XYZ file of C-alpha atoms in Angstrom:
565
model
C 0.000 0.000 0.000
C 2.805 2.390 0.873
C 4.494 1.614 -2.424
C 1.318 2.522 -4.274
C 1.081 5.791 -2.368
C 4.662 6.676 -3.221
C 4.218 5.816 -6.895
C 1.365 8.264 -7.397
C 2.186 11.784 -8.492
C -0.338 14.471 -7.724
C -0.924 17.189 -10.266
C -2.271 20.227 -8.419
C -2.703 22.223 -11.619
C -5.153 19.800 -13.211
C -6.669 18.732 -9.864
C -6.516 15.074 -10.841
C -4.367 12.094 -10.045
C -2.053 11.236 -12.919
C 0.015 8.177 -13.859
C -2.337 6.020 -11.799
C -4.005 3.192 -13.693
C -7.136 1.281 -12.786
C -9.999 2.070 -10.471
C -8.245 4.514 -8.194
C -7.375 6.638 -11.191
C -10.945 6.670 -12.471
C -12.287 7.476 -9.011
C -9.909 10.356 -8.371
C -10.536 11.755 -11.850
C -14.279 11.696 -11.225
C -13.834 13.558 -7.926
C -11.794 16.270 -9.656
C -10.764 17.847 -6.368
C -7.526 18.608 -4.601
C -8.554 16.941 -1.367
C -5.983 14.747 0.394
C -8.880 12.487 1.358
C -9.632 11.698 -2.276
C -5.970 10.992 -2.820
C -5.800 8.656 0.182
C -8.991 6.741 -0.606
C -8.099 6.343 -4.282
C -4.763 4.770 -3.361
C -6.383 2.367 -0.907
C -9.075 1.433 -3.399
C -6.489 0.703 -6.049
C -4.750 -1.766 -3.755
C -7.982 -3.449 -2.676
C -9.158 -3.904 -6.238
C -6.106 -6.062 -6.989
C -6.584 -8.536 -4.084
C -8.644 -11.696 -4.223
C -9.145 -11.824 -0.474
C -9.310 -9.084 2.095
C -8.345 -9.130 5.735
C -10.096 -7.446 8.650
C -7.979 -4.319 8.296
C -8.615 -4.227 4.563
C -12.352 -4.405 5.200
C -11.950 -1.379 7.443
C -10.245 0.516 4.649
C -12.934 -0.725 2.300
C -15.482 1.032 4.485
C -13.500 4.245 4.177
C -13.895 4.144 0.427
C -17.665 4.251 0.685
C -19.145 7.056 -1.347
C -20.941 8.575 1.639
C -17.855 8.769 3.856
C -15.615 10.177 1.160
C -18.215 12.646 -0.023
C -18.813 13.770 3.531
C -15.145 14.225 4.305
C -14.661 16.346 1.216
C -17.846 18.346 1.756
C -17.562 18.908 5.487
C -20.881 20.680 5.751
C -22.824 17.376 5.620
C -24.370 16.239 8.901
C -23.685 12.866 10.535
C -27.281 11.614 10.063
C -27.030 12.470 6.391
C -23.720 10.641 6.128
C -25.225 7.584 7.838
C -28.186 7.576 5.438
C -25.959 7.819 2.406
C -23.690 5.109 3.771
C -26.347 2.426 4.133
C -27.732 3.139 0.634
C -24.500 1.853 -0.887
C -23.471 -1.750 -1.345
C -20.280 -2.954 0.282
C -17.375 -3.066 -2.106
C -16.559 -6.701 -2.705
C -13.108 -8.149 -3.261
C -12.194 -8.529 -6.907
C -9.728 -10.475 -8.940
C -6.827 -8.502 -10.400
C -8.057 -6.535 -13.363
C -5.778 -5.197 -16.061
C -6.158 -1.551 -17.076
C -7.308 -2.704 -20.502
C -10.477 -4.143 -18.957
C -11.039 -1.554 -16.274
C -13.841 -0.033 -18.311
C -16.086 -3.020 -17.553
C -16.138 -2.348 -13.804
C -18.444 -0.052 -11.864
C -17.031 1.202 -8.580
C -17.920 3.737 -5.946
C -21.581 4.215 -6.788
C -22.137 7.120 -9.091
C -18.581 8.439 -8.888
C -17.331 6.024 -11.539
C -19.662 5.259 -14.388
C -19.438 2.365 -16.757
C -17.399 3.666 -19.659
C -14.561 2.863 -21.939
C -11.351 4.338 -20.679
C -8.963 6.195 -22.943
C -6.575 3.245 -22.861
C -9.086 0.818 -24.401
C -10.809 2.611 -27.255
C -7.825 4.039 -29.127
C -4.978 1.988 -30.504
C -2.562 4.894 -30.041
C -2.705 4.241 -26.286
C -2.295 0.455 -26.172
C -0.838 -0.925 -29.428
C 2.887 -1.829 -29.513
C 4.725 1.339 -30.470
C 6.828 -0.135 -33.270
C 3.891 -1.796 -34.991
C 1.738 1.287 -34.449
C 4.290 3.603 -36.078
C 4.418 1.394 -39.154
C 0.611 1.319 -39.338
C 0.331 5.071 -38.858
C 3.313 6.108 -40.981
C 3.157 4.047 -44.159
C -0.067 5.659 -45.482
C 1.072 9.296 -44.933
C 4.505 8.308 -46.220
C 2.881 7.134 -49.442
C 0.631 10.202 -49.460
C 3.595 12.568 -49.172
C 5.399 10.638 -51.896
C 2.376 11.077 -54.142
C 1.911 14.715 -53.114
C 5.425 15.673 -54.165
C 5.381 13.529 -57.257
C 3.072 16.071 -58.936
C 5.879 18.527 -59.700
C 8.341 15.780 -60.530
C 5.926 14.223 -63.049
C 5.192 17.630 -64.567
C 8.899 18.397 -64.864
C 9.727 15.015 -66.355
C 7.152 15.433 -69.149
C 7.738 19.165 -69.655
C 11.501 18.569 -70.011
C 10.714 16.687 -73.220
C 9.421 19.931 -74.707
C 12.627 21.904 -74.119
C 15.125 22.938 -71.467
C 13.463 26.360 -71.391
C 10.165 24.708 -70.460
C 11.927 22.860 -67.622
C 13.402 26.168 -66.449
C 9.919 27.733 -66.470
C 8.539 24.957 -64.237
C 11.604 25.262 -61.992
C 10.981 29.002 -61.565
C 7.335 28.251 -60.704
C 8.339 25.704 -58.078
C 8.838 28.204 -55.180
C 5.297 29.532 -55.671
C 3.675 26.093 -55.787
C 5.811 24.999 -52.825
C 4.617 27.989 -50.803
C 1.030 27.106 -51.683
C 1.594 23.510 -50.572
C 3.271 24.750 -47.388
C 0.193 26.775 -46.473
C -2.009 23.733 -47.076
C 0.185 21.625 -44.818
C 0.214 24.430 -42.202
C -3.556 24.303 -41.735
C -3.678 20.516 -42.161
C -1.046 19.742 -39.531
C -2.465 22.324 -37.113
C -5.888 20.680 -37.376
C -4.303 17.217 -37.103
C -2.412 17.998 -33.890
C -5.397 19.721 -32.278
C -7.865 16.927 -33.125
C -5.466 14.205 -31.940
C -4.996 16.049 -28.653
C -8.731 16.469 -28.119
C -9.417 12.820 -28.875
C -6.677 11.844 -26.418
C -8.409 13.994 -23.789
C -11.853 12.518 -24.658
C -13.194 15.860 -25.930
C -15.257 14.806 -28.939
C -17.212 18.049 -29.319
C -14.028 20.124 -29.433
C -12.586 17.741 -32.046
C -15.676 18.184 -34.254
C -15.505 21.954 -33.811
C -11.878 21.834 -34.982
C -12.974 20.013 -38.159
C -15.366 22.835 -39.081
C -12.788 25.518 -38.343
C -10.221 23.657 -40.457
C -12.529 23.493 -43.472
C -13.432 27.175 -43.244
C -9.760 28.115 -43.053
C -8.907 25.849 -45.999
C -11.526 27.428 -48.271
C -10.838 30.990 -47.176
C -7.051 30.930 -47.272
C -7.087 28.840 -50.459
C -9.113 31.496 -52.290
C -6.852 34.256 -50.985
C -3.668 32.493 -52.131
C -5.233 31.798 -55.522
C -5.747 35.525 -56.019
C -2.313 36.501 -54.673
C -0.457 34.094 -56.955
C -2.174 35.582 -59.993
C -1.191 39.077 -58.880
C 2.486 38.484 -58.132
C 3.542 36.059 -60.870
C 4.455 38.666 -63.526
C 6.910 40.706 -61.404
C 8.199 37.514 -59.794
C 9.152 35.783 -63.060
C 10.551 38.986 -64.573
C 12.957 39.256 -61.616
C 14.581 35.902 -62.467
C 14.875 35.850 -66.231
C 15.398 38.112 -69.202
C 14.665 35.270 -71.604
C 11.282 36.130 -73.128
C 10.465 32.505 -74.010
C 11.087 31.331 -70.428
C 9.029 34.269 -69.115
C 6.011 33.463 -71.313
C 6.208 29.754 -70.548
C 6.300 30.525 -66.808
C 3.190 32.705 -67.069
C 1.339 30.069 -69.100
C 2.092 27.389 -66.490
C 1.398 29.416 -63.345
C -1.757 31.141 -64.611
C -3.440 27.716 -64.553
C -1.643 26.193 -61.539
C -2.863 29.053 -59.333
C -6.325 27.460 -59.377
C -5.058 24.304 -57.701
C -4.900 25.951 -54.278
C -8.495 25.589 -53.030
C -8.811 21.863 -53.882
C -5.242 21.269 -52.707
C -5.822 22.989 -49.378
C -9.181 21.356 -48.690
C -8.108 17.811 -49.501
C -4.942 18.089 -47.372
C -6.982 19.475 -44.448
C -9.437 16.556 -44.656
C -6.561 14.110 -45.025
C -4.998 15.348 -41.771
C -8.351 15.325 -39.968
C -8.931 11.671 -40.770
C -5.336 10.741 -39.968
C -5.738 12.325 -36.524
C -8.341 9.651 -35.698
C -5.873 6.864 -36.465
C -7.275 6.095 -39.945
C -4.214 6.333 -42.137
C -5.316 4.095 -45.028
C -8.385 5.869 -46.413
C -6.689 9.259 -47.057
C -4.053 7.495 -49.095
C -6.581 6.421 -51.710
C -7.810 9.861 -52.701
C -4.151 10.920 -52.958
C -3.503 7.991 -55.292
C -6.535 8.895 -57.403
C -5.274 12.451 -57.878
C -1.780 11.368 -58.873
C -3.137 8.805 -61.339
C -5.221 11.509 -63.035
C -2.178 13.799 -63.213
C 0.047 11.030 -64.558
C -2.455 9.946 -67.219
C -3.447 13.400 -68.430
C 0.031 14.969 -68.406
C 1.218 13.363 -71.694
C -2.268 13.522 -73.221
C -2.607 17.276 -72.712
C 1.049 18.267 -73.178
C 1.657 16.449 -76.469
C -1.944 16.232 -77.779
C -2.413 12.471 -77.915
C -5.651 11.163 -79.466
C -8.613 13.514 -79.191
C -6.839 15.796 -76.695
C -5.384 19.121 -77.893
C -1.622 19.782 -77.667
C -1.527 22.373 -74.893
C 2.205 22.240 -74.159
C 3.264 23.448 -70.730
C -0.266 24.673 -70.004
C -1.502 21.081 -70.353
C 0.753 20.004 -67.476
C -0.868 22.631 -65.269
C -4.395 21.562 -66.278
C -3.592 17.932 -65.406
C -2.277 19.023 -61.996
C -5.425 21.017 -61.164
C -7.643 18.130 -62.312
C -5.784 15.722 -60.019
C -6.196 17.983 -56.985
C -9.868 18.563 -57.771
C -10.605 14.834 -57.847
C -8.739 14.355 -54.558
C -10.855 17.064 -52.922
C -14.137 15.523 -54.080
C -13.161 12.070 -52.820
C -11.902 13.542 -49.529
C -15.248 15.230 -48.874
C -17.105 12.026 -49.651
C -14.910 10.192 -47.135
C -15.307 12.812 -44.390
C -19.087 12.769 -44.718
C -19.167 8.979 -44.374
C -20.850 7.440 -41.340
C -17.790 5.570 -40.062
C -15.590 8.598 -39.320
C -14.699 9.386 -35.705
C -14.935 13.141 -36.308
C -17.727 15.114 -37.909
C -18.385 18.545 -39.343
C -20.111 20.477 -36.581
C -22.866 22.736 -37.911
C -25.444 22.915 -35.120
C -24.562 25.524 -32.487
C -21.235 26.155 -34.245
C -19.535 29.447 -33.549
C -16.207 30.702 -34.850
C -13.734 30.703 -31.984
C -10.735 32.958 -32.475
C -8.643 31.116 -29.898
C -9.114 27.829 -31.757
C -8.060 29.410 -35.052
C -5.008 30.800 -33.275
C -4.145 27.327 -31.920
C -4.469 25.771 -35.386
C -2.079 28.385 -36.758
C 0.334 27.969 -33.836
C 0.438 24.153 -33.840
C 0.884 23.937 -37.608
C 3.378 26.786 -37.830
C 6.562 24.634 -37.552
C 5.398 22.467 -40.459
C 4.579 25.578 -42.484
C 7.990 27.054 -41.778
C 9.684 23.815 -42.763
C 7.885 23.748 -46.116
C 7.714 27.495 -46.749
C 11.413 27.873 -46.112
C 11.936 25.423 -48.953
C 10.225 27.937 -51.205
C 12.318 30.842 -49.924
C 15.448 28.724 -50.038
C 14.921 27.845 -53.709
C 14.378 31.540 -54.407
C 17.636 32.475 -52.635
C 19.568 29.750 -54.460
C 18.145 30.871 -57.799
C 19.405 34.384 -57.045
C 22.920 32.957 -56.794
C 22.534 30.607 -59.774
C 21.204 33.245 -62.150
C 24.729 34.666 -62.242
C 25.961 31.417 -63.811
C 23.389 30.200 -66.361
C 19.773 29.235 -67.029
C 21.002 25.630 -67.196
C 22.117 25.837 -63.553
C 18.618 27.041 -62.580
C 17.023 24.231 -64.590
C 19.326 21.669 -62.947
C 18.624 22.853 -59.403
C 14.884 22.832 -60.084
C 15.117 19.250 -61.332
C 17.362 18.117 -58.457
C 15.234 19.802 -55.830
C 12.179 17.880 -56.990
C 14.128 14.650 -56.426
C 15.281 15.873 -53.016
C 11.763 16.915 -52.014
C 10.447 13.543 -53.081
C 12.935 11.835 -50.741
C 12.839 14.289 -47.826
C 9.083 14.828 -47.827
C 8.420 11.104 -48.160
C 10.426 10.639 -44.974
C 8.508 13.581 -43.545
C 5.366 11.540 -44.180
C 6.776 8.949 -41.795
C 7.494 11.720 -39.286
C 3.940 13.036 -39.639
C 2.714 9.515 -38.896
C 4.634 9.653 -35.615
C 3.240 13.095 -34.770
C -0.344 12.081 -33.796
C 1.031 9.159 -31.744
C 3.341 11.423 -29.782
C 0.685 14.110 -29.488
C -2.010 11.658 -28.292
C 0.190 10.163 -25.604
C 1.408 13.587 -24.537
C -2.224 14.663 -24.101
C -2.962 11.413 -22.247
C 0.018 11.943 -19.914
C 1.760 8.740 -21.048
C 5.373 9.929 -21.264
C 6.842 6.435 -21.676
C 4.967 5.831 -24.930
C 5.707 9.389 -26.039
C 9.457 8.867 -25.686
C 9.283 5.361 -27.147
C 7.538 6.681 -30.268
C 10.200 9.373 -30.628
C 13.090 6.900 -30.358
C 11.569 4.365 -32.737
C 10.614 7.065 -35.248
C 14.127 8.542 -35.134
C 15.634 5.157 -35.948
C 13.310 4.692 -38.938
C 13.936 8.219 -40.219
C 17.702 7.731 -40.005
C 17.504 4.487 -41.963
C 15.357 5.987 -44.710
C 17.571 9.052 -45.060
C 20.652 6.863 -45.407
C 18.842 4.891 -48.116
C 17.976 8.140 -49.930
C 21.600 9.301 -49.731
C 22.841 6.035 -51.211
C 20.270 6.177 -54.015
C 21.316 9.675 -55.141
C 25.033 8.836 -54.853
C 24.802 5.628 -56.870
C 22.312 6.744 -59.551
C 22.735 10.498 -60.199
C 23.024 10.109 -63.979
C 19.879 7.987 -64.163
C 17.948 10.531 -62.091
C 19.029 13.365 -64.377
C 17.906 11.344 -67.384
C 14.336 11.668 -66.093
C 14.596 15.347 -67.045
C 16.300 14.806 -70.409
C 19.442 16.488 -69.065
C 21.751 18.095 -71.604
C 25.460 17.389 -71.621
C 26.116 20.801 -70.078
C 23.764 19.969 -67.181
C 25.343 16.567 -66.651
C 28.841 18.065 -66.565
C 28.278 19.660 -63.148
C 24.975 18.087 -62.087
C 26.233 14.598 -61.196
C 28.839 15.796 -58.706
C 26.452 18.450 -57.349
C 23.796 15.840 -56.544
C 26.293 13.725 -54.617
C 27.454 16.703 -52.555
C 23.955 17.855 -51.615
C 22.749 14.318 -50.815
C 25.231 14.198 -47.911
C 22.834 16.450 -45.952
C 19.865 14.052 -45.865
C 20.678 12.213 -42.612
C 21.281 15.429 -40.664
C 18.055 16.863 -42.076
C 16.070 13.818 -40.888
C 17.405 13.946 -37.327
C 16.769 17.664 -36.841
C 13.277 17.391 -38.372
C 12.353 14.525 -36.036
C 13.451 16.544 -33.005
C 11.501 19.536 -34.305
C 8.384 17.374 -34.668
C 8.809 16.077 -31.118
C 8.786 19.649 -29.842
C 5.713 20.306 -31.972
C 3.880 17.334 -30.430
C 4.726 18.488 -26.901
C 3.590 22.092 -27.572
C 7.097 23.568 -27.506
C 6.425 25.387 -30.744
C 9.155 27.978 -30.236
C 11.930 25.380 -30.133
C 10.486 23.633 -33.182
C 10.425 26.884 -35.154
C 14.014 27.744 -34.207
C 15.244 24.430 -35.622
C 13.386 24.935 -38.907
C 14.656 28.490 -39.237
C 18.233 27.308 -38.720
C 17.855 24.598 -41.343
C 16.840 26.664 -44.301
C 17.521 30.273 -43.448
C 19.757 31.268 -40.538
C 22.575 28.856 -41.420
C 21.943 28.206 -45.108
C 21.914 31.763 -46.462
C 25.231 32.794 -44.831
C 26.744 29.477 -45.943
C 25.602 30.110 -49.518
C 27.151 33.585 -49.530
C 30.480 32.552 -47.984
C 31.026 29.306 -49.889
C 29.946 30.847 -53.181
C 32.698 33.437 -52.698
C 35.253 30.725 -51.918
C 34.352 27.897 -54.328
C 32.003 29.522 -56.892
C 29.311 27.110 -58.179
C 30.511 24.137 -56.102
C 30.281 26.314 -52.986
C 26.511 26.609 -53.502
C 26.174 22.826 -53.382
C 28.458 22.546 -50.318
C 26.307 25.000 -48.370
C 23.557 22.387 -47.930
C 25.441 19.709 -45.915
C 27.207 22.456 -43.914
C 23.901 24.093 -42.896
C 22.189 20.776 -42.093
C 25.080 19.616 -39.906
C 25.047 22.859 -37.916
C 21.258 22.624 -37.503
C 21.455 19.063 -36.198
C 23.962 20.147 -33.528
C 21.692 23.030 -32.488
C 18.720 20.621 -32.250
C 20.702 18.339 -29.922
C 21.656 21.313 -27.752
C 18.035 22.510 -27.468
C 16.814 19.035 -26.539
C 19.565 18.647 -23.925
C 18.574 22.020 -22.461
C 14.919 20.988 -22.180
C 15.851 17.744 -20.467
C 18.183 19.541 -18.084
C 15.265 21.783 -17.135
C 13.040 18.678 -16.745
C 10.659 20.078 -19.339
C 10.554 16.972 -21.538
């Protein structure tokens, strides 16, 4: 009994007993008070519930756990006659066989204080399933989804490159804009995902449904705004990077259509993250696959004019992309409105809550920064490359699509770990939280090493996807090998950043992402470009990623020293 008392930690802030499984935990949670009596009785009751037989002294303690006595001790204004009346209306608590926490929901104890219900540990696999198996189940679908998501630009570039190198350059110049649009979609999606997972972990279904409605409103509203902004800025943007009139016109033709992808893109990603937050990782993968299949099929048909389809050139690639996103959005809505989903769109008594919108923005901000910085980073690199040649810009655009395919696919695995870590953080289960982080880090490291080996062994074959000219191959093969050395460091720092995101340490997560693609990279680009010219630009990537990884380790060590993690 004393051991049980010592093992319980009391959380004065939440006014509940934490880290205390079984009946005592349920009882103390129901009381929701800071009384030492509730603490004492809950501990005793926990011990008694695990014994098959009870002695005379244990029967005495059993009497103490009667609802009337406990209620009277906590509410001292009750009279003794009233206590006596309440006492004899209750049945004596009978000895029970040991019950595992997984089956604690089937037991009714302490009269009306503990109702028959499913506990958090029994109705959600994120609380009870083996961590390793759970991460695979949760990560493979978003991993595939991210692979498909970032294959859009790669497929477009691969087909467009067969038109001309200028067409490939035009798509490469458009890439920062489309990346920024995707980053905003992921911002809202991840913010909604983290918030819903936390609410479900805390058994707050109504708040989770309210988050769904807020997420959809934000997706439609911000999507329309970005659609308009991209149309307004594309002319001055493209003119700043090229004096080649053909490249300029091709860029406008491509982006004037691609701008309309943002609403369907934003909505389908938001719904994808909502459903993933409930633990359903398979269904969202299918509407992603459908969109990519449409893009893949219609790209050659519309670009080259096969069969009854007109030859639209680079504009056809953009039309195929928008059509793919539109189909994904339609299928996503059909899935969300299905009867089997654990979250719903809340319409009745719905009110816009500014604090919830602010939380969605805050929780998704690290993911936005990670993806948006990619857009700014490509823009900064293009500013350096424009001094060399249009071929260098075309090469970096082609390479970066390969890198994004690898890095963001691994990020899909990381996003699969995020709701697991977030759920168990909300549930107060720190052991499973840390276990998910360690297991996820090991998987991320392995996948990044595999990506590094792939780029190092097959750079020429990867460039062939983009019909690389001899001039591009002359510097592109060595450049790909240099930049691929940064993948492992990128994976480790991103996993640590995601851990901070799951545990609501958003500031630390943002610092890591800023270091990765801005604070360290831009100075490295400037310095190494001065020292080694074009090769210095490629060297800046592994240098910046290594420095960021070291900073991430330092921040995590600081949090642990402060006992924050």
